[in-house]
mmCIF file of C-alpha atoms in Angstrom:
data_model
loop_
_atom_site.group_PDB
_atom_site.id
_atom_site.type_symbol
_atom_site.label_atom_id
_atom_site.label_comp_id
_atom_site.label_asym_id
_atom_site.label_seq_id
_atom_site.Cartn_x
_atom_site.Cartn_y
_atom_site.Cartn_z
ATOM 1 C CA UNK A 1 -14.871 8.815 -16.166
ATOM 2 C CA UNK A 2 -14.880 12.166 -16.512
ATOM 3 C CA UNK A 3 -11.905 14.029 -15.287
ATOM 4 C CA UNK A 4 -13.048 16.632 -12.506
ATOM 5 C CA UNK A 5 -9.534 18.366 -11.866
ATOM 6 C CA UNK A 6 -10.309 21.088 -13.905
ATOM 7 C CA UNK A 7 -13.840 21.345 -12.085
ATOM 8 C CA UNK A 8 -12.026 22.169 -9.103
ATOM 9 C CA UNK A 9 -9.135 23.833 -10.385
ATOM 10 C CA UNK A 10 -11.878 26.468 -11.858
ATOM 11 C CA UNK A 11 -13.741 26.644 -8.549
ATOM 12 C CA UNK A 12 -10.149 27.123 -6.551
ATOM 13 C CA UNK A 13 -10.074 30.132 -8.974
ATOM 14 C CA UNK A 14 -13.385 31.857 -9.164
ATOM 15 C CA UNK A 15 -13.785 31.505 -5.101
ATOM 16 C CA UNK A 16 -9.962 32.691 -4.595
ATOM 17 C CA UNK A 17 -10.392 35.912 -7.208
ATOM 18 C CA UNK A 18 -13.975 36.169 -6.053
ATOM 19 C CA UNK A 19 -12.288 36.341 -1.830
ATOM 20 C CA UNK A 20 -9.483 38.669 -3.098
ATOM 21 C CA UNK A 21 -12.332 41.478 -4.814
ATOM 22 C CA UNK A 22 -14.975 41.037 -1.594
ATOM 23 C CA UNK A 23 -12.999 39.717 1.158
ATOM 24 C CA UNK A 24 -9.696 42.129 0.883
ATOM 25 C CA UNK A 25 -12.615 44.952 1.125
ATOM 26 C CA UNK A 26 -13.798 43.827 3.578
ATOM 27 C CA UNK A 27 -10.584 43.062 5.388
ATOM 28 C CA UNK A 28 -9.245 46.415 4.353
ATOM 29 C CA UNK A 29 -12.475 48.158 5.273
ATOM 30 C CA UNK A 30 -12.800 47.180 9.215
ATOM 31 C CA UNK A 31 -8.631 46.541 10.185
ATOM 32 C CA UNK A 32 -7.421 49.674 12.009
ATOM 33 C CA UNK A 33 -3.322 48.513 11.030
ATOM 34 C CA UNK A 34 -3.715 46.004 7.832
ATOM 35 C CA UNK A 35 -0.033 44.495 8.579
ATOM 36 C CA UNK A 36 -0.765 41.101 10.550
ATOM 37 C CA UNK A 37 -4.151 40.313 8.479
ATOM 38 C CA UNK A 38 -0.905 40.912 5.605
ATOM 39 C CA UNK A 39 1.524 38.892 7.454
ATOM 40 C CA UNK A 40 -1.338 36.340 8.269
ATOM 41 C CA UNK A 41 -1.969 35.640 4.667
ATOM 42 C CA UNK A 42 1.449 35.474 3.796
ATOM 43 C CA UNK A 43 1.778 32.553 6.432
ATOM 44 C CA UNK A 44 -0.981 30.730 5.016
ATOM 45 C CA UNK A 45 -0.312 31.638 1.601
ATOM 46 C CA UNK A 46 3.064 29.584 2.588
ATOM 47 C CA UNK A 47 1.565 26.954 4.319
ATOM 48 C CA UNK A 48 -0.808 26.282 1.518
ATOM 49 C CA UNK A 49 2.263 26.706 -0.830
ATOM 50 C CA UNK A 50 4.521 23.843 0.765
ATOM 51 C CA UNK A 51 1.058 21.640 1.885
ATOM 52 C CA UNK A 52 1.106 21.483 -1.904
ATOM 53 C CA UNK A 53 4.037 19.859 -2.477
ATOM 54 C CA UNK A 54 3.026 17.186 -0.169
ATOM 55 C CA UNK A 55 -0.583 17.080 -2.072
ATOM 56 C CA UNK A 56 -1.837 13.469 -2.799
ATOM 57 C CA UNK A 57 -3.003 14.236 -6.594
ATOM 58 C CA UNK A 58 -2.088 17.501 -9.442
ATOM 59 C CA UNK A 59 -5.831 18.327 -8.204
ATOM 60 C CA UNK A 60 -5.241 18.588 -4.601
ATOM 61 C CA UNK A 61 -1.743 20.158 -5.283
ATOM 62 C CA UNK A 62 -3.057 22.577 -7.799
ATOM 63 C CA UNK A 63 -6.320 24.031 -5.351
ATOM 64 C CA UNK A 64 -3.388 24.272 -2.105
ATOM 65 C CA UNK A 65 -0.984 26.024 -4.710
ATOM 66 C CA UNK A 66 -3.808 28.102 -6.448
ATOM 67 C CA UNK A 67 -5.159 29.300 -2.972
ATOM 68 C CA UNK A 68 -2.110 29.780 -1.950
ATOM 69 C CA UNK A 69 -0.027 32.305 -4.406
ATOM 70 C CA UNK A 70 -4.037 34.280 -4.317
ATOM 71 C CA UNK A 71 -3.214 34.943 -0.712
ATOM 72 C CA UNK A 72 0.360 36.710 -1.208
ATOM 73 C CA UNK A 73 -1.093 38.798 -3.813
ATOM 74 C CA UNK A 74 -3.676 39.815 -1.452
ATOM 75 C CA UNK A 75 -1.809 40.208 1.663
ATOM 76 C CA UNK A 76 -0.378 43.007 -1.446
ATOM 77 C CA UNK A 77 -3.915 44.229 -2.094
ATOM 78 C CA UNK A 78 -4.678 44.710 1.354
ATOM 79 C CA UNK A 79 -1.147 47.486 -0.232
ATOM 80 C CA UNK A 80 -3.440 49.023 -2.512
ATOM 81 C CA UNK A 81 -6.510 48.953 -1.404
ATOM 82 C CA UNK A 82 -5.912 51.111 1.406
ATOM 83 C CA UNK A 83 -3.948 53.861 -1.053
ATOM 84 C CA UNK A 84 -7.332 53.282 -3.433
ATOM 85 C CA UNK A 85 -9.323 54.720 0.026
ATOM 86 C CA UNK A 86 -6.938 56.977 0.177
ATOM 87 C CA UNK A 87 -7.423 59.216 -3.042
ATOM 88 C CA UNK A 88 -10.681 58.206 -2.901
ATOM 89 C CA UNK A 89 -11.242 54.992 -5.660
ATOM 90 C CA UNK A 90 -13.043 53.506 -3.232
ATOM 91 C CA UNK A 91 -15.699 53.962 0.376
ATOM 92 C CA UNK A 92 -14.149 54.850 3.069
ATOM 93 C CA UNK A 93 -15.265 53.060 6.453
ATOM 94 C CA UNK A 94 -16.315 56.530 8.516
ATOM 95 C CA UNK A 95 -15.628 53.880 11.900
ATOM 96 C CA UNK A 96 -11.886 51.851 11.088
ATOM 97 C CA UNK A 97 -9.709 55.031 13.091
ATOM 98 C CA UNK A 98 -7.024 54.590 9.315
ATOM 99 C CA UNK A 99 -9.823 55.291 7.017
ATOM 100 C CA UNK A 100 -10.913 58.352 9.639
ATOM 101 C CA UNK A 101 -7.746 59.814 9.634
ATOM 102 C CA UNK A 102 -7.875 59.616 5.558
ATOM 103 C CA UNK A 103 -11.327 61.550 5.176
ATOM 104 C CA UNK A 104 -9.884 64.366 8.028
ATOM 105 C CA UNK A 105 -6.905 64.455 5.164
ATOM 106 C CA UNK A 106 -10.435 65.695 2.264
ATOM 107 C CA UNK A 107 -8.613 63.077 -0.159
ATOM 108 C CA UNK A 108 -11.373 60.181 0.461
ATOM 109 C CA UNK A 109 -14.754 59.718 -0.024
ATOM 110 C CA UNK A 110 -17.861 57.161 1.683
ATOM 111 C CA UNK A 111 -19.219 57.185 -1.846
ATOM 112 C CA UNK A 112 -18.674 53.999 -4.239
ATOM 113 C CA UNK A 113 -17.222 56.065 -7.836
ATOM 114 C CA UNK A 114 -17.878 52.028 -9.424
ATOM 115 C CA UNK A 115 -21.150 51.700 -7.873
ATOM 116 C CA UNK A 116 -22.829 53.019 -11.593
ATOM 117 C CA UNK A 117 -23.448 52.111 -14.993
ATOM 118 C CA UNK A 118 -21.405 52.336 -17.608
ATOM 119 C CA UNK A 119 -22.693 55.211 -21.056
ATOM 120 C CA UNK A 120 -23.926 53.000 -24.039
ATOM 121 C CA UNK A 121 -20.557 52.084 -25.919
ATOM 122 C CA UNK A 122 -21.863 52.366 -28.375
ATOM 123 C CA UNK A 123 -22.354 56.341 -28.671
ATOM 124 C CA UNK A 124 -19.732 58.664 -29.584
ATOM 125 C CA UNK A 125 -17.760 60.072 -27.122
ATOM 126 C CA UNK A 126 -18.801 61.548 -24.492
ATOM 127 C CA UNK A 127 -16.995 63.681 -21.479
ATOM 128 C CA UNK A 128 -15.510 61.333 -19.168
ATOM 129 C CA UNK A 129 -16.532 61.791 -15.411
ATOM 130 C CA UNK A 130 -13.306 63.601 -14.840
ATOM 131 C CA UNK A 131 -13.945 66.317 -17.284
ATOM 132 C CA UNK A 132 -17.305 66.879 -16.114
ATOM 133 C CA UNK A 133 -16.876 66.647 -13.030
ATOM 134 C CA UNK A 134 -13.695 66.946 -11.417
ATOM 135 C CA UNK A 135 -13.651 66.449 -7.466
ATOM 136 C CA UNK A 136 -16.579 62.599 -8.242
ATOM 137 C CA UNK A 137 -13.729 61.975 -10.302
ATOM 138 C CA UNK B 1 7.499 16.038 -4.160
ATOM 139 C CA UNK B 2 4.644 17.034 -6.045
ATOM 140 C CA UNK B 3 5.899 20.132 -8.267
ATOM 141 C CA UNK B 4 2.486 20.320 -10.778
ATOM 142 C CA UNK B 5 0.430 21.870 -7.824
ATOM 143 C CA UNK B 6 2.718 24.171 -7.788
ATOM 144 C CA UNK B 7 3.742 24.784 -11.349
ATOM 145 C CA UNK B 8 -0.612 24.812 -11.647
ATOM 146 C CA UNK B 9 -0.764 27.942 -8.936
ATOM 147 C CA UNK B 10 1.786 29.754 -10.270
ATOM 148 C CA UNK B 11 0.224 29.064 -13.668
ATOM 149 C CA UNK B 12 -2.623 30.636 -12.445
ATOM 150 C CA UNK B 13 -0.995 33.647 -11.515
ATOM 151 C CA UNK B 14 0.151 34.152 -15.011
ATOM 152 C CA UNK B 15 -3.499 33.587 -16.363
ATOM 153 C CA UNK B 16 -4.866 36.006 -13.847
ATOM 154 C CA UNK B 17 -2.218 38.884 -14.913
ATOM 155 C CA UNK B 18 -3.163 38.568 -18.562
ATOM 156 C CA UNK B 19 -6.860 38.361 -17.740
ATOM 157 C CA UNK B 20 -5.803 42.737 -16.495
ATOM 158 C CA UNK B 21 -4.563 43.631 -20.411
ATOM 159 C CA UNK B 22 -6.803 41.333 -22.087
ATOM 160 C CA UNK B 23 -10.102 43.020 -20.047
ATOM 161 C CA UNK B 24 -8.353 46.872 -20.214
ATOM 162 C CA UNK B 25 -8.057 45.479 -24.170
ATOM 163 C CA UNK B 26 -11.306 44.012 -25.218
ATOM 164 C CA UNK B 27 -13.271 47.468 -23.000
ATOM 165 C CA UNK B 28 -11.354 49.550 -24.985
ATOM 166 C CA UNK B 29 -11.907 48.154 -28.763
ATOM 167 C CA UNK B 30 -15.352 46.525 -28.005
ATOM 168 C CA UNK B 31 -17.276 47.775 -24.858
ATOM 169 C CA UNK B 32 -18.383 45.861 -22.539
ATOM 170 C CA UNK B 33 -21.162 45.273 -23.376
ATOM 171 C CA UNK B 34 -19.243 42.008 -25.325
ATOM 172 C CA UNK B 35 -18.826 40.311 -21.233
ATOM 173 C CA UNK B 36 -21.191 36.856 -22.521
ATOM 174 C CA UNK B 37 -18.681 35.775 -25.298
ATOM 175 C CA UNK B 38 -15.340 35.752 -22.225
ATOM 176 C CA UNK B 39 -18.069 34.358 -20.208
ATOM 177 C CA UNK B 40 -19.846 31.882 -22.150
ATOM 178 C CA UNK B 41 -15.691 30.877 -23.762
ATOM 179 C CA UNK B 42 -15.167 30.392 -20.375
ATOM 180 C CA UNK B 43 -17.747 28.241 -19.669
ATOM 181 C CA UNK B 44 -16.851 25.974 -21.979
ATOM 182 C CA UNK B 45 -12.618 25.449 -21.290
ATOM 183 C CA UNK B 46 -14.181 23.950 -18.109
ATOM 184 C CA UNK B 47 -16.866 21.854 -19.945
ATOM 185 C CA UNK B 48 -13.709 21.098 -22.002
ATOM 186 C CA UNK B 49 -11.607 19.954 -18.965
ATOM 187 C CA UNK B 50 -13.731 17.162 -18.103
ATOM 188 C CA UNK B 51 -13.610 15.751 -21.105
ATOM 189 C CA UNK B 52 -9.536 15.708 -21.010
ATOM 190 C CA UNK B 53 -7.658 12.905 -19.723
ATOM 191 C CA UNK B 54 -5.038 14.280 -18.224
ATOM 192 C CA UNK B 55 -5.294 15.700 -14.894
ATOM 193 C CA UNK B 56 -2.586 18.214 -15.716
ATOM 194 C CA UNK B 57 -3.803 19.868 -18.314
ATOM 195 C CA UNK B 58 -7.764 19.455 -17.050
ATOM 196 C CA UNK B 59 -6.635 21.732 -14.165
ATOM 197 C CA UNK B 60 -5.090 24.289 -16.705
ATOM 198 C CA UNK B 61 -7.447 24.288 -18.839
ATOM 199 C CA UNK B 62 -9.838 25.332 -15.481
ATOM 200 C CA UNK B 63 -7.857 27.492 -14.015
ATOM 201 C CA UNK B 64 -8.071 29.051 -17.691
ATOM 202 C CA UNK B 65 -11.626 29.183 -17.958
ATOM 203 C CA UNK B 66 -12.414 30.474 -14.715
ATOM 204 C CA UNK B 67 -9.891 33.702 -15.445
ATOM 205 C CA UNK B 68 -11.904 33.800 -18.462
ATOM 206 C CA UNK B 69 -15.945 33.749 -16.562
ATOM 207 C CA UNK B 70 -13.998 36.436 -13.760
ATOM 208 C CA UNK B 71 -12.502 39.048 -16.908
ATOM 209 C CA UNK B 72 -16.117 38.994 -18.186
ATOM 210 C CA UNK B 73 -17.184 40.474 -14.691
ATOM 211 C CA UNK B 74 -15.259 42.786 -14.521
ATOM 212 C CA UNK B 75 -15.562 43.977 -18.289
ATOM 213 C CA UNK B 76 -18.334 46.770 -16.874
ATOM 214 C CA UNK B 77 -16.084 47.963 -14.073
ATOM 215 C CA UNK B 78 -13.594 48.765 -16.224
ATOM 216 C CA UNK B 79 -16.095 50.938 -18.659
ATOM 217 C CA UNK B 80 -16.631 52.593 -15.020
ATOM 218 C CA UNK B 81 -13.085 53.157 -14.708
ATOM 219 C CA UNK B 82 -12.636 54.290 -17.698
ATOM 220 C CA UNK B 83 -15.297 56.911 -18.144
ATOM 221 C CA UNK B 84 -13.843 58.193 -14.682
ATOM 222 C CA UNK B 85 -10.585 58.723 -16.787
ATOM 223 C CA UNK B 86 -8.669 56.508 -15.038
ATOM 224 C CA UNK B 87 -8.191 54.064 -17.617
ATOM 225 C CA UNK B 88 -7.154 55.670 -21.220
ATOM 226 C CA UNK B 89 -10.689 55.759 -23.027
ATOM 227 C CA UNK B 90 -11.396 54.664 -26.250
ATOM 228 C CA UNK B 91 -12.697 58.315 -28.369
ATOM 229 C CA UNK B 92 -14.999 56.021 -30.555
ATOM 230 C CA UNK B 93 -18.135 53.854 -30.954
ATOM 231 C CA UNK B 94 -17.972 50.287 -30.184
ATOM 232 C CA UNK B 95 -19.031 48.088 -32.025
ATOM 233 C CA UNK B 96 -22.142 46.515 -31.247
ATOM 234 C CA UNK B 97 -21.820 42.200 -30.270
ATOM 235 C CA UNK B 98 -23.874 39.701 -31.423
ATOM 236 C CA UNK B 99 -27.184 39.534 -29.788
ATOM 237 C CA UNK B 100 -27.031 42.882 -28.710
ATOM 238 C CA UNK B 101 -30.716 43.590 -27.716
ATOM 239 C CA UNK B 102 -30.676 39.999 -25.681
ATOM 240 C CA UNK B 103 -27.383 41.289 -23.782
ATOM 241 C CA UNK B 104 -28.881 45.010 -22.791
ATOM 242 C CA UNK B 105 -31.883 42.984 -20.893
ATOM 243 C CA UNK B 106 -29.342 41.303 -18.569
ATOM 244 C CA UNK B 107 -27.431 43.739 -16.435
ATOM 245 C CA UNK B 108 -23.676 42.501 -16.154
ATOM 246 C CA UNK B 109 -22.065 40.758 -14.079
ATOM 247 C CA UNK B 110 -19.801 41.921 -11.028
ATOM 248 C CA UNK B 111 -17.814 41.427 -8.114
#
């Protein structure tokens, strides 16, 4: 019989990482204040990790803990995403008052700097975007 | 109490941390066009986890496999980050992966 624990843990890990990227960006962009979602993520992570201790199987306990720990990481990631937006490394949401303030300060951008294709890695060195266009970088 | 679940959670934190390390190194030395190889390696680990009798080891293989699949999706964005000057960029041309003509036809995945 196949052992499906690994498959469940793989799904939990990948979906947690996916949410950590896509969901955290969305949450940060739509929260005027990131502290309430941070508190919710920390509490949810704590509940899941405590639940992991009382889980009936390794697979269920592992899924609870993987998701719980990734929610803690996401709480920390909200701060890092806020910093990325402030420095223009991620697009700002002009409808979010916090982002609107960053845009007014002049460093934030509406453009996603990562939304581009990289150059061919087999070619010799080309100037970085920062060297070609410091404002964009 | 079931400590194994918590241990798997902590392991996932460590293996994802290791993912940041190898993605940066792999993009620096090999380039993002190698993305299908960690992807296939991750899928292989998850497939292998189905045939491991012990649930704990199977879980660790599954977590590791998923983190390699995620790493494969990060390589392209890491290449862009290096081009933007946010990370150190390798000035030398990078080796092309096997089957590069097929890889170039597929859009590199990213989250």
